[in-house]
Amino acid sequence: MRLTVAQALVRFLANQWAERDGVEQRLIAGVFGIFGHGNVAGVGQALAEQGAGTGDALPYYLARNEQAMVHTAVGYARTRDRLSTFACTTSIGPGATNLVTGAALATINRLPVLLLPGDVFATRVAGPVLQELEDPGSYDVTVNDTLRPVSRFFDRIDRPEQLPSALLAAMRVLTDPAETGAVTLALPQDVQAEAYDWPEELFARRVWHVARPVPEPAALARALELIRGSRRPLIVAGGGVAYSRACAELLRFAENHGVPVAETQAGKGALPYDHPCAVGAVGHTGTAAANALAREADLVIGIGTRYSDFTTASRTLFGRARFLNVNVTAFDAAKNSGAMLVADAREALLALDRTDWRADPEWTRQAAALAAGWQAEISRTYAGTELTQPVVLGILNEIAEDGVVVNAAGSMPGDLHRLWRTRDPKGYHVEYGYSCMGYEIAGGLGVKLADPEREVFVLVGDGSYLMMAQEIATAVQEGVKLVIVLVDNHGFASIGDLSESVGALRLGTAYRMRGPEGELDGDRLPVDLAANAASLGADVLRAGDPEALRAALAKAVASAHTTVVYVETVPGGGPGAQAWWDVPIAEVSELARTRAAREHYDEAKRDQRPYL
């Protein structure tokens, strides 16, 4: 079958499927792309020729920014439990390097996305081409090499004969829960357009089985021995619980054995928030309930978590507890010198449940009492009368009970982790592995594409909005309805607080005009973010008080169009960080605040343990 490399690539991707538990779905749901000279005559032509969006063809979506389209693919993949994703095609040069941040986000969060950046001529017949990086030490280095360290698999297709093996390897990594992340196939622009005689079997319908690895018997025996020796166990549920669809098994295990369950950002919603075993967020952004239990636990059972430093409060939280780590990835299962149970979360929970052991009944009662006390604290926080950020969250939490909240960076992830009430892991979508400002709107678009029947509420601060808002235009163009809550506090609130705490005096954290003394301390910037959102095609509603916010959100939900609800918040918040975070502070300084902060830092460092 004589096709160009790009035509073969597109035809192959359209015939790839993923299967788990007997359910099949398209592995590559479509292609996001921005065209330039490095891909328009190759991948662009191939998509046009196959009639993109019709029949068995790959649907094509026009994005506004290459980083944003990776975020959209990630939001989609997370919502689909890593069983389906998008491909992203770019030109060479800045189009390709714009992928790097999105690729890092995908790989850090263990989420699959296929990147197809254009590349310079493999034949070198023309050079330097427009946007080509010239390396005096080598002719085989291009800007696409910046994607190597943030990709789980990287290959450059310099000859048509290389394409089949590269494609098969790429699909293997995308569908392997233990290996998945960003996959990059760099495509030189001349090779994309080169014709070749392909074997027909390359384009046969191929189904990739997504495995559920079962626990190895000896490892299971060691895990059960640890559990039976524990009186005060605590489960830390991570994103792997959701991806494995193991929430029912987790609930049954917790109930059967009286084990409290704390949640990471990715694991939030693993249990319904009001279940007696659910003690809420754990770590630096955690609840008083979960963190109190974490300090007293004698065994931490991590399920599907990679143990970020926020989860462990920079290794100060878990006292002298031992760790039992259930993870499909050995790399994560080995962390904190834990006993390793390398297995699918659902299969592991089913196996661990086959024991008559129970936690100390007093421990179970203590956990339930602490959890109930924290829920009362949330209710008090949500009941404020001014539009502080927590009050905004409380009103949104009422309206969005059956929807999905999407967020990523700033102070809101911490408030959401502590306060947001959800009974469903798919109702909470906070990207906090890379905490990437600008993820929110693009990621929300991916969530909505993956689950079009569900209301998607994108919660974005003014700092993140100014970094990447243009995918509003993509949502409008595609008729994909989002409710975007734009919270404006005129600066970087989270980093402002952190800056003050480390003695950096909030430098550069407020959106202010430059004053007469040369500092950024003048009047607020005359920027109208609501008007900007309207210029991108969204309907815009402004809310100046709690009742107006409720009314605006209700109107946005009733609308069929993407709607931005703009709200200015006033200072004030709920309960703050419940545990420490290691942010090194200047060891010497002329500023008294910095010296005081360093003294506190040195005291906190004494509680760190190596987890050896």
mmCIF file of C-alpha atoms in Angstrom, residues 347-502:
data_model
loop_
_atom_site.group_PDB
_atom_site.id
_atom_site.type_symbol
_atom_site.label_atom_id
_atom_site.label_comp_id
_atom_site.label_asym_id
_atom_site.label_seq_id
_atom_site.Cartn_x
_atom_site.Cartn_y
_atom_site.Cartn_z
ATOM 1 C CA GLU A 347 -6.472 -6.608 42.273
ATOM 2 C CA ALA A 348 -4.290 -5.805 45.271
ATOM 3 C CA LEU A 349 -7.234 -4.618 47.370
ATOM 4 C CA LEU A 350 -9.193 -7.749 46.520
ATOM 5 C CA ALA A 351 -6.254 -9.894 47.608
ATOM 6 C CA LEU A 352 -5.571 -7.922 50.802
ATOM 7 C CA ASP A 353 -9.228 -8.068 51.791
ATOM 8 C CA ARG A 354 -8.989 -11.838 52.324
ATOM 9 C CA THR A 355 -8.048 -11.570 55.994
ATOM 10 C CA ASP A 356 -10.035 -11.411 59.215
ATOM 11 C CA TRP A 357 -7.751 -8.760 60.755
ATOM 12 C CA ARG A 358 -9.177 -5.429 61.950
ATOM 13 C CA ALA A 359 -7.574 -2.224 63.136
ATOM 14 C CA ASP A 360 -7.823 -1.229 66.788
ATOM 15 C CA PRO A 361 -11.518 -0.258 67.281
ATOM 16 C CA GLU A 362 -10.499 2.856 69.216
ATOM 17 C CA TRP A 363 -8.369 3.945 66.247
ATOM 18 C CA THR A 364 -11.341 3.537 63.914
ATOM 19 C CA ARG A 365 -13.591 5.528 66.284
ATOM 20 C CA GLN A 366 -10.966 8.252 66.635
ATOM 21 C CA ALA A 367 -10.712 8.566 62.852
ATOM 22 C CA ALA A 368 -14.487 8.902 62.440
ATOM 23 C CA ALA A 369 -14.656 11.560 65.170
ATOM 24 C CA LEU A 370 -11.815 13.583 63.637
ATOM 25 C CA ALA A 371 -13.407 13.360 60.194
ATOM 26 C CA ALA A 372 -16.762 14.586 61.537
ATOM 27 C CA GLY A 373 -15.032 17.467 63.274
ATOM 28 C CA TRP A 374 -13.323 18.471 60.038
ATOM 29 C CA GLN A 375 -16.616 18.429 58.137
ATOM 30 C CA ALA A 376 -18.012 20.837 60.731
ATOM 31 C CA GLU A 377 -14.976 23.075 60.155
ATOM 32 C CA ILE A 378 -15.678 23.081 56.414
ATOM 33 C CA SER A 379 -19.289 24.094 57.029
ATOM 34 C CA ARG A 380 -18.148 27.005 59.222
ATOM 35 C CA THR A 381 -15.641 28.111 56.588
ATOM 36 C CA TYR A 382 -18.148 27.939 53.739
ATOM 37 C CA ALA A 383 -20.699 29.996 55.706
ATOM 38 C CA GLY A 384 -18.819 33.288 55.462
ATOM 39 C CA THR A 385 -20.649 36.377 54.217
ATOM 40 C CA GLU A 386 -17.820 38.027 52.273
ATOM 41 C CA LEU A 387 -16.439 36.823 48.953
ATOM 42 C CA THR A 388 -13.267 35.289 50.266
ATOM 43 C CA GLN A 389 -11.822 32.468 48.220
ATOM 44 C CA PRO A 390 -13.172 29.728 50.542
ATOM 45 C CA VAL A 391 -16.665 31.258 50.395
ATOM 46 C CA VAL A 392 -16.470 31.241 46.590
ATOM 47 C CA LEU A 393 -15.504 27.560 46.767
ATOM 48 C CA GLY A 394 -18.385 26.812 49.102
ATOM 49 C CA ILE A 395 -20.959 28.385 46.793
ATOM 50 C CA LEU A 396 -19.456 26.615 43.800
ATOM 51 C CA ASN A 397 -19.428 23.337 45.754
ATOM 52 C CA GLU A 398 -23.209 23.658 46.234
ATOM 53 C CA ILE A 399 -23.855 24.328 42.548
ATOM 54 C CA ALA A 400 -21.325 21.833 41.191
ATOM 55 C CA GLU A 401 -22.327 18.863 43.338
ATOM 56 C CA ASP A 402 -22.787 16.542 40.339
ATOM 57 C CA GLY A 403 -20.231 18.236 38.113
ATOM 58 C CA VAL A 404 -16.447 18.311 37.793
ATOM 59 C CA VAL A 405 -14.216 21.013 39.261
ATOM 60 C CA VAL A 406 -10.951 21.619 37.371
ATOM 61 C CA ASN A 407 -7.988 23.526 38.803
ATOM 62 C CA ALA A 408 -4.210 23.420 38.824
ATOM 63 C CA ALA A 409 -2.138 26.102 40.506
ATOM 64 C CA GLY A 410 -1.915 28.886 43.046
ATOM 65 C CA SER A 411 -3.633 28.926 46.425
ATOM 66 C CA MET A 412 -6.801 27.235 45.194
ATOM 67 C CA PRO A 413 -5.447 23.648 45.027
ATOM 68 C CA GLY A 414 -4.685 23.794 48.726
ATOM 69 C CA ASP A 415 -8.122 25.145 49.631
ATOM 70 C CA LEU A 416 -9.787 22.651 47.310
ATOM 71 C CA HIS A 417 -7.841 19.711 48.710
ATOM 72 C CA ARG A 418 -8.823 20.616 52.267
ATOM 73 C CA LEU A 419 -12.380 21.851 51.730
ATOM 74 C CA TRP A 420 -13.989 20.483 48.560
ATOM 75 C CA ARG A 421 -16.663 17.879 49.100
ATOM 76 C CA THR A 422 -17.015 15.168 46.508
ATOM 77 C CA ARG A 423 -18.343 11.639 46.458
ATOM 78 C CA ASP A 424 -16.739 10.795 43.126
ATOM 79 C CA PRO A 425 -13.065 10.833 42.045
ATOM 80 C CA LYS A 426 -14.168 12.108 38.639
ATOM 81 C CA GLY A 427 -15.832 15.077 40.313
ATOM 82 C CA TYR A 428 -12.455 16.485 41.340
ATOM 83 C CA HIS A 429 -9.757 17.224 38.759
ATOM 84 C CA VAL A 430 -6.828 19.185 40.181
ATOM 85 C CA GLU A 431 -3.510 18.893 38.342
ATOM 86 C CA TYR A 432 -0.968 19.134 41.142
ATOM 87 C CA GLY A 433 1.852 16.913 39.979
ATOM 88 C CA TYR A 434 3.318 19.746 37.891
ATOM 89 C CA SER A 435 1.008 22.459 39.289
ATOM 90 C CA CYS A 436 1.078 24.168 35.926
ATOM 91 C CA MET A 437 -0.424 27.647 35.718
ATOM 92 C CA GLY A 438 -2.528 27.817 32.571
ATOM 93 C CA TYR A 439 -3.645 24.183 32.685
ATOM 94 C CA GLU A 440 -7.157 24.943 33.896
ATOM 95 C CA ILE A 441 -9.108 26.028 30.809
ATOM 96 C CA ALA A 442 -7.296 23.732 28.384
ATOM 97 C CA GLY A 443 -7.522 20.809 30.804
ATOM 98 C CA GLY A 444 -11.206 21.536 31.392
ATOM 99 C CA LEU A 445 -11.781 21.343 27.652
ATOM 100 C CA GLY A 446 -10.250 17.859 27.656
ATOM 101 C CA VAL A 447 -12.417 16.786 30.593
ATOM 102 C CA LYS A 448 -15.551 17.950 28.787
ATOM 103 C CA LEU A 449 -14.576 16.176 25.562
ATOM 104 C CA ALA A 450 -14.084 12.980 27.563
ATOM 105 C CA ASP A 451 -17.344 13.318 29.535
ATOM 106 C CA PRO A 452 -19.680 15.588 27.540
ATOM 107 C CA GLU A 453 -22.766 14.834 29.656
ATOM 108 C CA ARG A 454 -21.229 16.214 32.828
ATOM 109 C CA GLU A 455 -21.053 19.892 33.784
ATOM 110 C CA VAL A 456 -17.426 21.038 33.913
ATOM 111 C CA PHE A 457 -16.526 23.933 36.226
ATOM 112 C CA VAL A 458 -13.107 25.414 35.522
ATOM 113 C CA LEU A 459 -11.786 27.331 38.515
ATOM 114 C CA VAL A 460 -8.995 29.674 37.482
ATOM 115 C CA GLY A 461 -7.210 32.543 39.177
ATOM 116 C CA ASP A 462 -6.184 35.747 37.445
ATOM 117 C CA GLY A 463 -2.517 34.695 37.327
ATOM 118 C CA SER A 464 -3.252 31.411 35.570
ATOM 119 C CA TYR A 465 -5.837 33.059 33.328
ATOM 120 C CA LEU A 466 -3.295 35.572 32.037
ATOM 121 C CA MET A 467 -0.860 32.764 31.265
ATOM 122 C CA MET A 468 -3.198 30.709 29.086
ATOM 123 C CA ALA A 469 -6.802 31.707 28.397
ATOM 124 C CA GLN A 470 -6.970 31.387 24.631
ATOM 125 C CA GLU A 471 -8.494 27.899 24.589
ATOM 126 C CA ILE A 472 -11.780 29.625 25.404
ATOM 127 C CA ALA A 473 -11.824 30.305 21.658
ATOM 128 C CA THR A 474 -11.316 26.597 20.964
ATOM 129 C CA ALA A 475 -14.208 25.672 23.259
ATOM 130 C CA VAL A 476 -16.438 28.239 21.553
ATOM 131 C CA GLN A 477 -15.411 27.046 18.088
ATOM 132 C CA GLU A 478 -16.147 23.408 18.934
ATOM 133 C CA GLY A 479 -19.393 24.172 20.763
ATOM 134 C CA VAL A 480 -17.959 22.637 23.943
ATOM 135 C CA LYS A 481 -19.660 24.267 26.917
ATOM 136 C CA LEU A 482 -17.575 25.115 29.998
ATOM 137 C CA VAL A 483 -18.450 27.080 33.126
ATOM 138 C CA ILE A 484 -15.311 29.076 33.946
ATOM 139 C CA VAL A 485 -15.139 30.729 37.361
ATOM 140 C CA LEU A 486 -12.501 33.440 37.077
ATOM 141 C CA VAL A 487 -11.311 34.468 40.549
ATOM 142 C CA ASP A 488 -9.439 37.785 40.525
ATOM 143 C CA ASN A 489 -7.306 38.756 43.519
ATOM 144 C CA HIS A 490 -5.019 40.991 41.452
ATOM 145 C CA GLY A 491 -1.827 39.010 41.711
ATOM 146 C CA PHE A 492 -0.172 35.783 42.797
ATOM 147 C CA ALA A 493 -1.829 35.166 46.162
ATOM 148 C CA SER A 494 -0.238 31.802 46.878
ATOM 149 C CA ILE A 495 3.309 32.859 46.073
ATOM 150 C CA GLY A 496 2.658 36.184 47.787
ATOM 151 C CA ASP A 497 1.943 34.368 51.037
ATOM 152 C CA LEU A 498 4.923 32.080 50.521
ATOM 153 C CA SER A 499 7.148 35.056 49.685
ATOM 154 C CA GLU A 500 6.166 36.746 52.939
ATOM 155 C CA SER A 501 6.755 33.572 54.938
ATOM 156 C CA VAL A 502 10.305 33.149 53.607
#
